[in-house]
PDB file of C-alpha atoms in Angstrom:
ATOM      1  CA  MET T1123       0.000   0.000   0.000  1.00  0.00           C
ATOM      2  CA  GLU T1124       1.409   3.392  -0.975  1.00  0.00           C
ATOM      3  CA  ARG T1125       0.404   6.778   0.276  1.00  0.00           C
ATOM      4  CA  GLY T1126       1.377   9.032  -2.593  1.00  0.00           C
ATOM      5  CA  ASN T1127      -0.185  12.452  -3.124  1.00  0.00           C
ATOM      6  CA  GLY T1128      -2.372  12.022  -0.061  1.00  0.00           C
ATOM      7  CA  PHE T1129      -4.185   8.966  -1.458  1.00  0.00           C
ATOM      8  CA  LYS T1130      -3.862   5.320  -0.468  1.00  0.00           C
ATOM      9  CA  THR T1131      -3.073   3.111  -3.437  1.00  0.00           C
ATOM     10  CA  MET T1132      -2.298  -0.525  -4.051  1.00  0.00           C
ATOM     11  CA  LYS T1133      -0.930  -1.997  -7.258  1.00  0.00           C
ATOM     12  CA  THR T1134      -0.866  -5.629  -8.225  1.00  0.00           C
ATOM     13  CA  LYS T1135      -0.968  -7.982 -11.213  1.00  0.00           C
ATOM     14  CA  ILE T1136      -3.430 -10.816 -11.499  1.00  0.00           C
ATOM     15  CA  LYS T1137      -3.462 -13.705 -13.942  1.00  0.00           C
ATOM     16  CA  ILE T1138      -6.709 -15.080 -15.306  1.00  0.00           C
ATOM     17  CA  GLY T1139      -6.222 -17.917 -17.738  1.00  0.00           C
ATOM     18  CA  GLU T1140      -3.154 -16.958 -19.775  1.00  0.00           C
ATOM     19  CA  LYS T1141      -3.642 -13.199 -19.448  1.00  0.00           C
ATOM     20  CA  TYR T1142      -2.125 -10.842 -16.902  1.00  0.00           C
ATOM     21  CA  TYR T1143      -4.031  -7.779 -15.755  1.00  0.00           C
ATOM     22  CA  GLN T1144      -2.578  -4.725 -14.027  1.00  0.00           C
ATOM     23  CA  VAL T1145      -4.870  -3.792 -11.133  1.00  0.00           C
ATOM     24  CA  ASP T1146      -4.530  -0.489  -9.274  1.00  0.00           C
ATOM     25  CA  VAL T1147      -6.796   0.162  -6.312  1.00  0.00           C
ATOM     26  CA  SER T1148      -7.048   3.751  -5.055  1.00  0.00           C
ATOM     27  CA  GLU T1149      -8.957   5.106  -2.095  1.00  0.00           C
ATOM     28  CA  ILE T1150     -10.232   8.389  -3.486  1.00  0.00           C
ATOM     29  CA  ASN T1151     -11.801   9.391  -0.204  1.00  0.00           C
ATOM     30  CA  ARG T1152     -13.356   7.667   2.803  1.00  0.00           C
ATOM     31  CA  ASP T1153     -16.367   6.571   0.799  1.00  0.00           C
ATOM     32  CA  PHE T1154     -15.035   5.829  -2.677  1.00  0.00           C
ATOM     33  CA  LEU T1155     -12.641   3.377  -4.210  1.00  0.00           C
ATOM     34  CA  LYS T1156     -11.339   3.368  -7.746  1.00  0.00           C
ATOM     35  CA  VAL T1157     -10.181   0.105  -9.265  1.00  0.00           C
ATOM     36  CA  ARG T1158      -8.307   0.393 -12.531  1.00  0.00           C
ATOM     37  CA  VAL T1159      -7.955  -2.831 -14.489  1.00  0.00           C
ATOM     38  CA  ASP T1160      -5.467  -2.108 -17.269  1.00  0.00           C
ATOM     39  CA  ASP T1161      -7.018   1.049 -18.767  1.00  0.00           C
ATOM     40  CA  LYS T1162     -10.564   0.729 -17.519  1.00  0.00           C
ATOM     41  CA  ASP T1163     -11.788   2.359 -14.318  1.00  0.00           C
ATOM     42  CA  PHE T1164     -14.416   0.922 -11.958  1.00  0.00           C
ATOM     43  CA  PHE T1165     -15.745   2.829  -8.967  1.00  0.00           C
ATOM     44  CA  PHE T1166     -17.148   1.471  -5.708  1.00  0.00           C
ATOM     45  CA  LYS T1167     -18.800   3.113  -2.758  1.00  0.00           C
ATOM     46  CA  GLU T1168     -19.854   2.021   0.698  1.00  0.00           C
ATOM     47  CA  ASN T1169     -23.551   1.454   1.349  1.00  0.00           C
ATOM     48  CA  GLU T1170     -25.306   1.907   4.720  1.00  0.00           C
ATOM     49  CA  PHE T1171     -24.174  -1.593   5.760  1.00  0.00           C
ATOM     50  CA  GLN T1172     -20.556  -0.657   5.029  1.00  0.00           C
ATOM     51  CA  GLU T1173     -20.487  -3.023   2.089  1.00  0.00           C
ATOM     52  CA  LEU T1174     -18.726  -2.032  -1.115  1.00  0.00           C
ATOM     53  CA  ILE T1175     -21.115  -1.719  -4.034  1.00  0.00           C
ATOM     54  CA  PRO T1176     -20.335  -0.692  -7.620  1.00  0.00           C
ATOM     55  CA  VAL T1177     -21.256   2.846  -8.667  1.00  0.00           C
ATOM     56  CA  ASP T1178     -23.672   2.525 -11.571  1.00  0.00           C
ATOM     57  CA  GLU T1179     -23.259   4.155 -14.982  1.00  0.00           C
ATOM     58  CA  LYS T1180     -25.941   6.809 -14.361  1.00  0.00           C
ATOM     59  CA  GLU T1181     -24.291   7.965 -11.180  1.00  0.00           C
ATOM     60  CA  LEU T1182     -20.930   7.901 -12.894  1.00  0.00           C
ATOM     61  CA  ALA T1183     -22.202  10.112 -15.716  1.00  0.00           C
ATOM     62  CA  SER T1184     -23.858  12.642 -13.407  1.00  0.00           C
ATOM     63  CA  GLY T1185     -20.868  13.082 -11.138  1.00  0.00           C
ATOM     64  CA  SER T1186     -23.334  14.751  -8.803  1.00  0.00           C
ATOM     65  CA  GLU T1187     -21.632  13.700  -5.597  1.00  0.00           C
ATOM     66  CA  GLY T1188     -18.399  15.458  -6.355  1.00  0.00           C
ATOM     67  CA  TRP T1189     -16.385  12.265  -6.205  1.00  0.00           C
ATOM     68  CA  LYS T1190     -15.962  12.252  -9.971  1.00  0.00           C
ATOM     69  CA  THR T1191     -13.976  15.488  -9.736  1.00  0.00           C
ATOM     70  CA  GLU T1192     -11.871  13.924  -7.026  1.00  0.00           C
ATOM     71  CA  ALA T1193     -11.209  10.954  -9.279  1.00  0.00           C
ATOM     72  CA  VAL T1194     -10.042  13.256 -12.073  1.00  0.00           C
ATOM     73  CA  LEU T1195      -7.833  15.108  -9.613  1.00  0.00           C
ATOM     74  CA  TRP T1196      -6.405  11.840  -8.422  1.00  0.00           C
ATOM     75  CA  ASP T1197      -5.315  10.968 -11.946  1.00  0.00           C
ATOM     76  CA  SER T1198      -3.809  14.397 -12.340  1.00  0.00           C
ATOM     77  CA  ARG T1199      -1.985  14.262  -9.003  1.00  0.00           C
ATOM     78  CA  ALA T1200      -0.747  10.776  -9.625  1.00  0.00           C
ATOM     79  CA  GLY T1201       0.551  12.123 -12.908  1.00  0.00           C
ATOM     80  CA  LYS T1202      -0.531   9.179 -15.025  1.00  0.00           C
ATOM     81  CA  GLU T1203      -2.805  11.239 -17.227  1.00  0.00           C
ATOM     82  CA  ILE T1204      -1.469  14.681 -17.970  1.00  0.00           C
ATOM     83  CA  LYS T1205      -4.297  17.027 -18.785  1.00  0.00           C
ATOM     84  CA  SER T1206      -4.323  20.436 -20.417  1.00  0.00           C
ATOM     85  CA  PRO T1207      -4.665  23.210 -17.828  1.00  0.00           C
ATOM     86  CA  LEU T1208      -5.871  25.673 -20.476  1.00  0.00           C
ATOM     87  CA  THR T1209      -7.502  25.876 -23.860  1.00  0.00           C
ATOM     88  CA  GLY T1210      -4.764  26.640 -26.352  1.00  0.00           C
ATOM     89  CA  THR T1211      -2.505  25.326 -29.077  1.00  0.00           C
ATOM     90  CA  ILE T1212       0.276  22.792 -28.696  1.00  0.00           C
ATOM     91  CA  SER T1213       3.328  24.424 -30.253  1.00  0.00           C
ATOM     92  CA  GLY T1214       5.813  21.630 -29.729  1.00  0.00           C
ATOM     93  CA  ILE T1215       6.138  18.109 -28.326  1.00  0.00           C
ATOM     94  CA  ASP T1216       9.383  17.067 -26.674  1.00  0.00           C
ATOM     95  CA  ILE T1217       8.689  13.367 -26.116  1.00  0.00           C
ATOM     96  CA  LYS T1218       7.762  10.293 -28.103  1.00  0.00           C
ATOM     97  CA  LYS T1219       5.952   7.079 -27.273  1.00  0.00           C
ATOM     98  CA  GLY T1220       8.084   4.762 -25.167  1.00  0.00           C
ATOM     99  CA  ASP T1221      10.283   7.530 -23.722  1.00  0.00           C
ATOM    100  CA  LYS T1222      11.127   7.302 -20.036  1.00  0.00           C
ATOM    101  CA  VAL T1223      10.355  10.599 -18.342  1.00  0.00           C
ATOM    102  CA  LYS T1224      11.502  11.975 -15.009  1.00  0.00           C
ATOM    103  CA  PRO T1225       9.532  14.187 -12.624  1.00  0.00           C
ATOM    104  CA  GLY T1226       9.788  17.779 -13.821  1.00  0.00           C
ATOM    105  CA  GLN T1227      10.770  16.814 -17.369  1.00  0.00           C
ATOM    106  CA  LYS T1228       9.298  19.000 -20.102  1.00  0.00           C
ATOM    107  CA  LEU T1229       6.757  17.129 -22.198  1.00  0.00           C
ATOM    108  CA  MET T1230       5.324  19.793 -24.479  1.00  0.00           C
ATOM    109  CA  THR T1231       4.636  23.509 -24.906  1.00  0.00           C
ATOM    110  CA  LEU T1232       1.125  24.917 -24.868  1.00  0.00           C
ATOM    111  CA  ILE T1233       0.475  28.440 -26.131  1.00  0.00           C
ATOM    112  CA  ALA T1234      -2.559  30.053 -24.550  1.00  0.00           C
ATOM    113  CA  MET T1235      -3.439  33.739 -24.314  1.00  0.00           C
ATOM    114  CA  LYS T1236       0.039  34.405 -25.769  1.00  0.00           C
ATOM    115  CA  MET T1237       1.569  32.730 -22.726  1.00  0.00           C
ATOM    116  CA  GLU T1238       4.023  29.898 -23.201  1.00  0.00           C
ATOM    117  CA  ASN T1239       3.311  27.025 -20.874  1.00  0.00           C
ATOM    118  CA  GLU T1240       5.811  24.232 -20.390  1.00  0.00           C
ATOM    119  CA  ILE T1241       3.869  21.109 -19.479  1.00  0.00           C
ATOM    120  CA  VAL T1242       6.048  18.919 -17.267  1.00  0.00           C
ATOM    121  CA  ALA T1243       5.716  15.388 -15.861  1.00  0.00           C
ATOM    122  CA  GLU T1244       4.685  15.179 -12.214  1.00  0.00           C
ATOM    123  CA  THR T1245       5.993  11.650 -11.746  1.00  0.00           C
ATOM    124  CA  ALA T1246       8.405   9.295 -13.456  1.00  0.00           C
ATOM    125  CA  GLY T1247       6.939   6.973 -16.065  1.00  0.00           C
ATOM    126  CA  VAL T1248       7.014   5.692 -19.607  1.00  0.00           C
ATOM    127  CA  VAL T1249       5.078   7.514 -22.311  1.00  0.00           C
ATOM    128  CA  LYS T1250       2.235   5.187 -23.222  1.00  0.00           C
ATOM    129  CA  GLU T1251       0.263   7.482 -25.502  1.00  0.00           C
ATOM    130  CA  ILE T1252       0.508  11.045 -26.791  1.00  0.00           C
ATOM    131  CA  LYS T1253      -2.996  12.366 -27.414  1.00  0.00           C
ATOM    132  CA  ALA T1254      -1.980  15.924 -28.321  1.00  0.00           C
ATOM    133  CA  GLU T1255      -0.643  16.946 -31.716  1.00  0.00           C
ATOM    134  CA  ALA T1256       1.687  19.843 -32.509  1.00  0.00           C
ATOM    135  CA  GLY T1257      -0.189  22.740 -34.065  1.00  0.00           C
ATOM    136  CA  LYS T1258      -3.579  21.483 -32.871  1.00  0.00           C
ATOM    137  CA  LEU T1259      -5.994  23.106 -30.451  1.00  0.00           C
ATOM    138  CA  VAL T1260      -6.658  21.446 -27.089  1.00  0.00           C
ATOM    139  CA  ASN T1261      -9.394  22.226 -24.597  1.00  0.00           C
ATOM    140  CA  SER T1262      -8.905  22.657 -20.887  1.00  0.00           C
ATOM    141  CA  GLY T1263      -9.120  19.187 -19.294  1.00  0.00           C
ATOM    142  CA  ASP T1264      -8.202  17.271 -22.457  1.00  0.00           C
ATOM    143  CA  ILE T1265      -5.739  14.445 -21.900  1.00  0.00           C
ATOM    144  CA  LEU T1266      -2.391  15.355 -23.452  1.00  0.00           C
ATOM    145  CA  VAL T1267      -0.227  12.383 -22.486  1.00  0.00           C
ATOM    146  CA  LYS T1268      -0.734   9.037 -20.789  1.00  0.00           C
ATOM    147  CA  LEU T1269       2.112   7.590 -18.750  1.00  0.00           C
ATOM    148  CA  GLU T1270       2.470   4.130 -17.295  1.00  0.00           C
TER     149      GLU T1270
ATOM    150  CA  MET J 512      13.719  45.606  -4.967  1.00  0.00           C
ATOM    151  CA  ASN J 513      15.890  42.548  -5.548  1.00  0.00           C
ATOM    152  CA  ILE J 514      17.542  43.183  -8.932  1.00  0.00           C
ATOM    153  CA  LYS J 515      20.219  40.883 -10.339  1.00  0.00           C
ATOM    154  CA  HIS J 516      22.038  42.820 -13.053  1.00  0.00           C
ATOM    155  CA  PHE J 517      24.172  41.123 -15.721  1.00  0.00           C
ATOM    156  CA  GLU J 518      26.171  42.567 -18.605  1.00  0.00           C
ATOM    157  CA  LYS J 519      25.119  39.765 -20.921  1.00  0.00           C
ATOM    158  CA  LEU J 520      22.858  36.707 -20.701  1.00  0.00           C
ATOM    159  CA  GLU J 521      21.535  34.177 -23.158  1.00  0.00           C
ATOM    160  CA  SER J 522      18.016  35.095 -22.053  1.00  0.00           C
ATOM    161  CA  THR J 523      16.793  36.821 -18.906  1.00  0.00           C
ATOM    162  CA  SER J 524      13.713  34.567 -18.837  1.00  0.00           C
ATOM    163  CA  SER J 525      15.773  31.365 -19.083  1.00  0.00           C
ATOM    164  CA  THR J 526      17.959  32.567 -16.193  1.00  0.00           C
ATOM    165  CA  ALA J 527      14.890  33.619 -14.213  1.00  0.00           C
ATOM    166  CA  LYS J 528      13.337  30.160 -14.694  1.00  0.00           C
ATOM    167  CA  GLU J 529      16.536  28.462 -13.529  1.00  0.00           C
ATOM    168  CA  MET J 530      16.677  30.716 -10.481  1.00  0.00           C
ATOM    169  CA  ALA J 531      13.001  30.139  -9.675  1.00  0.00           C
ATOM    170  CA  GLU J 532      13.627  26.369  -9.828  1.00  0.00           C
ATOM    171  CA  GLN J 533      16.448  26.854  -7.328  1.00  0.00           C
ATOM    172  CA  GLY J 534      14.048  28.625  -4.990  1.00  0.00           C
ATOM    173  CA  VAL J 535      14.962  32.269  -5.598  1.00  0.00           C
ATOM    174  CA  GLU J 536      12.156  34.352  -4.159  1.00  0.00           C
ATOM    175  CA  PRO J 537       9.288  35.849  -6.180  1.00  0.00           C
ATOM    176  CA  TRP J 538       9.666  39.391  -7.485  1.00  0.00           C
ATOM    177  CA  THR J 539      13.379  38.911  -8.065  1.00  0.00           C
ATOM    178  CA  VAL J 540      14.280  40.788 -11.260  1.00  0.00           C
ATOM    179  CA  ILE J 541      16.847  39.458 -13.739  1.00  0.00           C
ATOM    180  CA  TRP J 542      18.175  42.319 -15.870  1.00  0.00           C
ATOM    181  CA  ALA J 543      20.711  42.111 -18.684  1.00  0.00           C
ATOM    182  CA  ASP J 544      22.281  44.837 -20.831  1.00  0.00           C
ATOM    183  CA  GLU J 545      22.415  42.397 -23.742  1.00  0.00           C
ATOM    184  CA  GLN J 546      20.928  38.998 -24.579  1.00  0.00           C
ATOM    185  CA  ASN J 547      22.479  36.487 -26.958  1.00  0.00           C
ATOM    186  CA  ALA J 548      19.286  34.495 -27.315  1.00  0.00           C
ATOM    187  CA  GLY J 549      16.461  36.817 -26.313  1.00  0.00           C
ATOM    188  CA  HIS J 550      13.200  35.323 -27.466  1.00  0.00           C
ATOM    189  CA  GLY J 551       9.559  36.071 -27.979  1.00  0.00           C
ATOM    190  CA  LYS J 552       6.638  33.739 -28.485  1.00  0.00           C
ATOM    191  CA  GLU J 553       7.490  30.311 -29.916  1.00  0.00           C
ATOM    192  CA  GLY J 554      11.205  31.002 -29.697  1.00  0.00           C
ATOM    193  CA  ARG J 555      11.184  33.898 -32.161  1.00  0.00           C
ATOM    194  CA  ASP J 556      14.309  36.048 -31.814  1.00  0.00           C
ATOM    195  CA  TRP J 557      14.052  39.296 -29.922  1.00  0.00           C
ATOM    196  CA  HIS J 558      16.723  41.770 -31.039  1.00  0.00           C
ATOM    197  CA  SER J 559      18.599  42.448 -27.798  1.00  0.00           C
ATOM    198  CA  SER J 560      21.592  44.661 -28.476  1.00  0.00           C
ATOM    199  CA  LYS J 561      23.191  46.975 -25.937  1.00  0.00           C
ATOM    200  CA  GLY J 562      21.109  50.013 -25.068  1.00  0.00           C
ATOM    201  CA  GLY J 563      17.763  48.232 -24.750  1.00  0.00           C
ATOM    202  CA  LEU J 564      16.105  47.236 -21.500  1.00  0.00           C
ATOM    203  CA  TYR J 565      15.757  43.466 -21.096  1.00  0.00           C
ATOM    204  CA  PHE J 566      14.472  41.975 -17.882  1.00  0.00           C
ATOM    205  CA  SER J 567      12.390  39.157 -16.430  1.00  0.00           C
ATOM    206  CA  VAL J 568      10.522  38.967 -13.160  1.00  0.00           C
ATOM    207  CA  ILE J 569       9.929  35.798 -11.141  1.00  0.00           C
ATOM    208  CA  LEU J 570       6.217  35.920 -10.336  1.00  0.00           C
ATOM    209  CA  PRO J 571       4.583  34.597  -7.179  1.00  0.00           C
ATOM    210  CA  LYS J 572       2.647  31.333  -7.511  1.00  0.00           C
ATOM    211  CA  SER J 573      -0.788  32.034  -8.860  1.00  0.00           C
ATOM    212  CA  ASN J 574      -3.686  30.181 -10.344  1.00  0.00           C
ATOM    213  CA  ILE J 575      -3.828  29.788 -14.084  1.00  0.00           C
ATOM    214  CA  ASP J 576      -6.793  32.091 -14.591  1.00  0.00           C
ATOM    215  CA  ASP J 577      -5.006  34.967 -12.870  1.00  0.00           C
ATOM    216  CA  LEU J 578      -1.881  34.380 -14.905  1.00  0.00           C
ATOM    217  CA  GLN J 579      -3.810  35.010 -18.101  1.00  0.00           C
ATOM    218  CA  THR J 580      -4.291  38.622 -17.075  1.00  0.00           C
ATOM    219  CA  ILE J 581      -0.623  39.244 -16.316  1.00  0.00           C
ATOM    220  CA  THR J 582       0.611  39.908 -19.824  1.00  0.00           C
ATOM    221  CA  ILE J 583      -2.216  42.339 -20.494  1.00  0.00           C
ATOM    222  CA  LEU J 584      -1.648  44.170 -17.211  1.00  0.00           C
ATOM    223  CA  ALA J 585       2.091  44.312 -17.909  1.00  0.00           C
ATOM    224  CA  ALA J 586       1.429  45.817 -21.341  1.00  0.00           C
ATOM    225  CA  PHE J 587      -0.805  48.535 -19.844  1.00  0.00           C
ATOM    226  CA  ILE J 588       1.725  49.342 -17.108  1.00  0.00           C
ATOM    227  CA  THR J 589       4.653  49.511 -19.544  1.00  0.00           C
ATOM    228  CA  ALA J 590       2.682  51.682 -21.971  1.00  0.00           C
ATOM    229  CA  LYS J 591       1.818  54.049 -19.120  1.00  0.00           C
ATOM    230  CA  VAL J 592       5.477  54.280 -18.063  1.00  0.00           C
ATOM    231  CA  ILE J 593       6.475  55.085 -21.680  1.00  0.00           C
ATOM    232  CA  LYS J 594       3.774  57.741 -21.922  1.00  0.00           C
ATOM    233  CA  ASN J 595       4.588  59.371 -18.567  1.00  0.00           C
ATOM    234  CA  ASN J 596       8.356  59.489 -19.075  1.00  0.00           C
ATOM    235  CA  PHE J 597       8.663  60.316 -22.757  1.00  0.00           C
ATOM    236  CA  SER J 598       5.373  61.943 -23.761  1.00  0.00           C
ATOM    237  CA  LEU J 599       4.875  59.360 -26.491  1.00  0.00           C
ATOM    238  CA  GLU J 600       1.508  57.887 -27.468  1.00  0.00           C
ATOM    239  CA  PRO J 601       2.027  54.119 -27.228  1.00  0.00           C
ATOM    240  CA  PHE J 602      -0.445  51.743 -28.780  1.00  0.00           C
ATOM    241  CA  ILE J 603      -1.020  48.359 -27.152  1.00  0.00           C
ATOM    242  CA  LYS J 604      -1.354  45.561 -29.647  1.00  0.00           C
ATOM    243  CA  LEU J 605      -3.090  43.148 -27.310  1.00  0.00           C
ATOM    244  CA  PRO J 606      -2.079  41.192 -25.525  1.00  0.00           C
ATOM    245  CA  ASN J 607       1.692  41.405 -25.590  1.00  0.00           C
ATOM    246  CA  ASP J 608       3.173  44.121 -27.822  1.00  0.00           C
ATOM    247  CA  ILE J 609       3.525  47.877 -27.553  1.00  0.00           C
ATOM    248  CA  TRP J 610       3.902  49.992 -30.651  1.00  0.00           C
ATOM    249  CA  VAL J 611       4.900  53.618 -31.145  1.00  0.00           C
ATOM    250  CA  ASN J 612       4.339  55.320 -34.504  1.00  0.00           C
ATOM    251  CA  GLN J 613       3.286  52.004 -36.034  1.00  0.00           C
ATOM    252  CA  LYS J 614       6.505  50.233 -35.058  1.00  0.00           C
ATOM    253  CA  LYS J 615       7.139  47.771 -32.274  1.00  0.00           C
ATOM    254  CA  VAL J 616       8.913  49.196 -29.243  1.00  0.00           C
ATOM    255  CA  CYS J 617       8.236  46.539 -26.614  1.00  0.00           C
ATOM    256  CA  GLY J 618       7.436  42.823 -26.378  1.00  0.00           C
ATOM    257  CA  ILE J 619       6.179  40.926 -23.352  1.00  0.00           C
ATOM    258  CA  LEU J 620       6.094  37.175 -22.816  1.00  0.00           C
ATOM    259  CA  THR J 621       4.817  35.247 -19.815  1.00  0.00           C
ATOM    260  CA  GLU J 622       6.181  31.727 -19.419  1.00  0.00           C
ATOM    261  CA  ASN J 623       4.784  29.157 -16.992  1.00  0.00           C
ATOM    262  CA  VAL J 624       5.937  25.693 -15.979  1.00  0.00           C
ATOM    263  CA  ILE J 625       2.946  23.496 -15.154  1.00  0.00           C
ATOM    264  CA  GLY J 626       2.678  19.990 -13.702  1.00  0.00           C
ATOM    265  CA  SER J 627      -0.306  19.112 -11.548  1.00  0.00           C
ATOM    266  CA  ASP J 628      -0.060  22.727 -10.383  1.00  0.00           C
ATOM    267  CA  ILE J 629       1.838  25.800 -11.515  1.00  0.00           C
ATOM    268  CA  LYS J 630       5.492  25.277 -10.660  1.00  0.00           C
ATOM    269  CA  LEU J 631       6.739  28.710 -11.656  1.00  0.00           C
ATOM    270  CA  SER J 632       5.919  31.773 -13.718  1.00  0.00           C
ATOM    271  CA  VAL J 633       8.215  34.340 -15.244  1.00  0.00           C
ATOM    272  CA  ILE J 634       7.355  37.468 -17.202  1.00  0.00           C
ATOM    273  CA  GLY J 635       9.921  38.803 -19.641  1.00  0.00           C
ATOM    274  CA  ILE J 636       9.899  42.350 -21.000  1.00  0.00           C
ATOM    275  CA  GLY J 637      12.054  43.672 -23.823  1.00  0.00           C
ATOM    276  CA  LEU J 638      11.836  47.444 -24.276  1.00  0.00           C
ATOM    277  CA  ASN J 639      13.780  49.247 -26.989  1.00  0.00           C
ATOM    278  CA  THR J 640      15.007  52.258 -25.040  1.00  0.00           C
ATOM    279  CA  ASN J 641      18.434  53.513 -26.122  1.00  0.00           C
ATOM    280  CA  ILE J 642      18.921  51.602 -29.358  1.00  0.00           C
ATOM    281  CA  GLU J 643      20.081  54.158 -31.939  1.00  0.00           C
ATOM    282  CA  LYS J 644      19.686  52.110 -35.082  1.00  0.00           C
ATOM    283  CA  PHE J 645      18.148  48.815 -36.188  1.00  0.00           C
ATOM    284  CA  SER J 646      19.370  46.562 -38.961  1.00  0.00           C
ATOM    285  CA  PRO J 647      17.792  47.089 -42.426  1.00  0.00           C
ATOM    286  CA  GLN J 648      15.658  43.950 -41.833  1.00  0.00           C
ATOM    287  CA  LEU J 649      14.143  45.445 -38.681  1.00  0.00           C
ATOM    288  CA  GLU J 650      14.106  49.209 -39.241  1.00  0.00           C
ATOM    289  CA  ASN J 651      10.648  49.233 -40.807  1.00  0.00           C
ATOM    290  CA  ALA J 652       9.156  47.099 -38.041  1.00  0.00           C
ATOM    291  CA  ALA J 653      10.947  48.232 -34.870  1.00  0.00           C
ATOM    292  CA  THR J 654      11.662  51.524 -33.173  1.00  0.00           C
ATOM    293  CA  SER J 655      13.106  52.767 -29.880  1.00  0.00           C
ATOM    294  CA  ILE J 656      12.534  55.551 -27.376  1.00  0.00           C
ATOM    295  CA  LYS J 657      15.830  57.145 -28.490  1.00  0.00           C
ATOM    296  CA  ILE J 658      14.847  57.061 -32.176  1.00  0.00           C
ATOM    297  CA  GLU J 659      11.416  58.540 -31.442  1.00  0.00           C
ATOM    298  CA  THR J 660      12.412  61.243 -28.946  1.00  0.00           C
ATOM    299  CA  GLY J 661      16.171  61.722 -29.181  1.00  0.00           C
ATOM    300  CA  GLN J 662      16.131  61.264 -25.379  1.00  0.00           C
ATOM    301  CA  GLU J 663      18.349  58.862 -23.467  1.00  0.00           C
ATOM    302  CA  ALA J 664      16.262  56.672 -21.161  1.00  0.00           C
ATOM    303  CA  ASP J 665      17.431  55.779 -17.658  1.00  0.00           C
ATOM    304  CA  ASN J 666      16.985  52.000 -17.945  1.00  0.00           C
ATOM    305  CA  GLU J 667      17.128  51.333 -14.208  1.00  0.00           C
ATOM    306  CA  LYS J 668      14.512  53.983 -13.460  1.00  0.00           C
ATOM    307  CA  ILE J 669      12.187  52.620 -16.169  1.00  0.00           C
ATOM    308  CA  LEU J 670      12.679  49.047 -14.958  1.00  0.00           C
ATOM    309  CA  LYS J 671      11.822  50.008 -11.367  1.00  0.00           C
ATOM    310  CA  GLN J 672       8.703  51.905 -12.443  1.00  0.00           C
ATOM    311  CA  ILE J 673       7.444  48.919 -14.454  1.00  0.00           C
ATOM    312  CA  VAL J 674       8.159  46.390 -11.689  1.00  0.00           C
ATOM    313  CA  GLU J 675       6.567  48.606  -9.034  1.00  0.00           C
ATOM    314  CA  GLY J 676       3.516  48.963 -11.285  1.00  0.00           C
ATOM    315  CA  LEU J 677       3.354  45.199 -11.767  1.00  0.00           C
ATOM    316  CA  LYS J 678       3.646  44.562  -8.033  1.00  0.00           C
ATOM    317  CA  GLU J 679       0.889  47.038  -7.306  1.00  0.00           C
ATOM    318  CA  GLN J 680      -1.451  45.620  -9.942  1.00  0.00           C
ATOM    319  CA  LEU J 681      -0.728  41.975  -9.273  1.00  0.00           C
ATOM    320  CA  LYS J 682      -1.187  42.017  -5.510  1.00  0.00           C
ATOM    321  CA  THR J 683      -4.376  40.082  -5.969  1.00  0.00           C
ATOM    322  CA  ILE J 684      -2.514  37.064  -7.336  1.00  0.00           C
ATOM    323  CA  SER J 685       0.243  37.000  -4.726  1.00  0.00           C
ATOM    324  CA  GLN J 686       0.438  34.080  -2.347  1.00  0.00           C
TER     325      GLN J 686
END
């Protein structure tokens, strides 16, 4: 169990049949758990009997309880999904898929309101996917890079 | 005012960013008489020969929305300083250039480093004060206070007026 960025997390691999799955369990807050199996996220909450029950799709879509925002923040703080802080244009990308990045390493430059913004990695990792493209517009909150 | 004055730097903003990473306190001013690699937006060269005023200010940590207003505020403050000291009529080409008589006299660039929060912010200002002549490639696009008025500007005085103005206007974003 790790306690990075103020959240409790546990990472493990499980094997079902011939396939291995990466499973990351994160306690988002006292009431919510996020379980990531490879790239897919599942959320659980405690009911009145203190049993864990899955959060259904409707609740997930509404995000009305505020936990959804916390889940997004968790991803951002953990640094696995780097999101655009502003709407703007990507002027340059300094990494490629498969690169190992260190905390603080520059990943790309975002021009917004004539400001130049160096987007840097929060944690170490390997570049799994680059969603942004040089010269293209991104919206605030868009995923720019996925690390693993 | 904490001013670090250099004869020559590659870029005042690059030095300011390095210093901010090392923990140098906000509002420290990095001032150079010349820059070898002064730059504007997207790495475009900023002519930085001796005589001009080139400086960068390490800004206090702020939220991203507030930072968007900084360049515009800096342009207004710098234009006001030009007007008050030299009786010129500067025109602000929003958000980050100042023109006099249809030629560029000043450029401003804010640079941020962002992870899961804003790590540091630096604002760089290049003001053509005492440049007597530009190269043929630039003379139709750029001008200076000296060319426009024949007056010699006191670079340190102008720098202090701009930074004081910035501090006053940006109090709301200070930590």
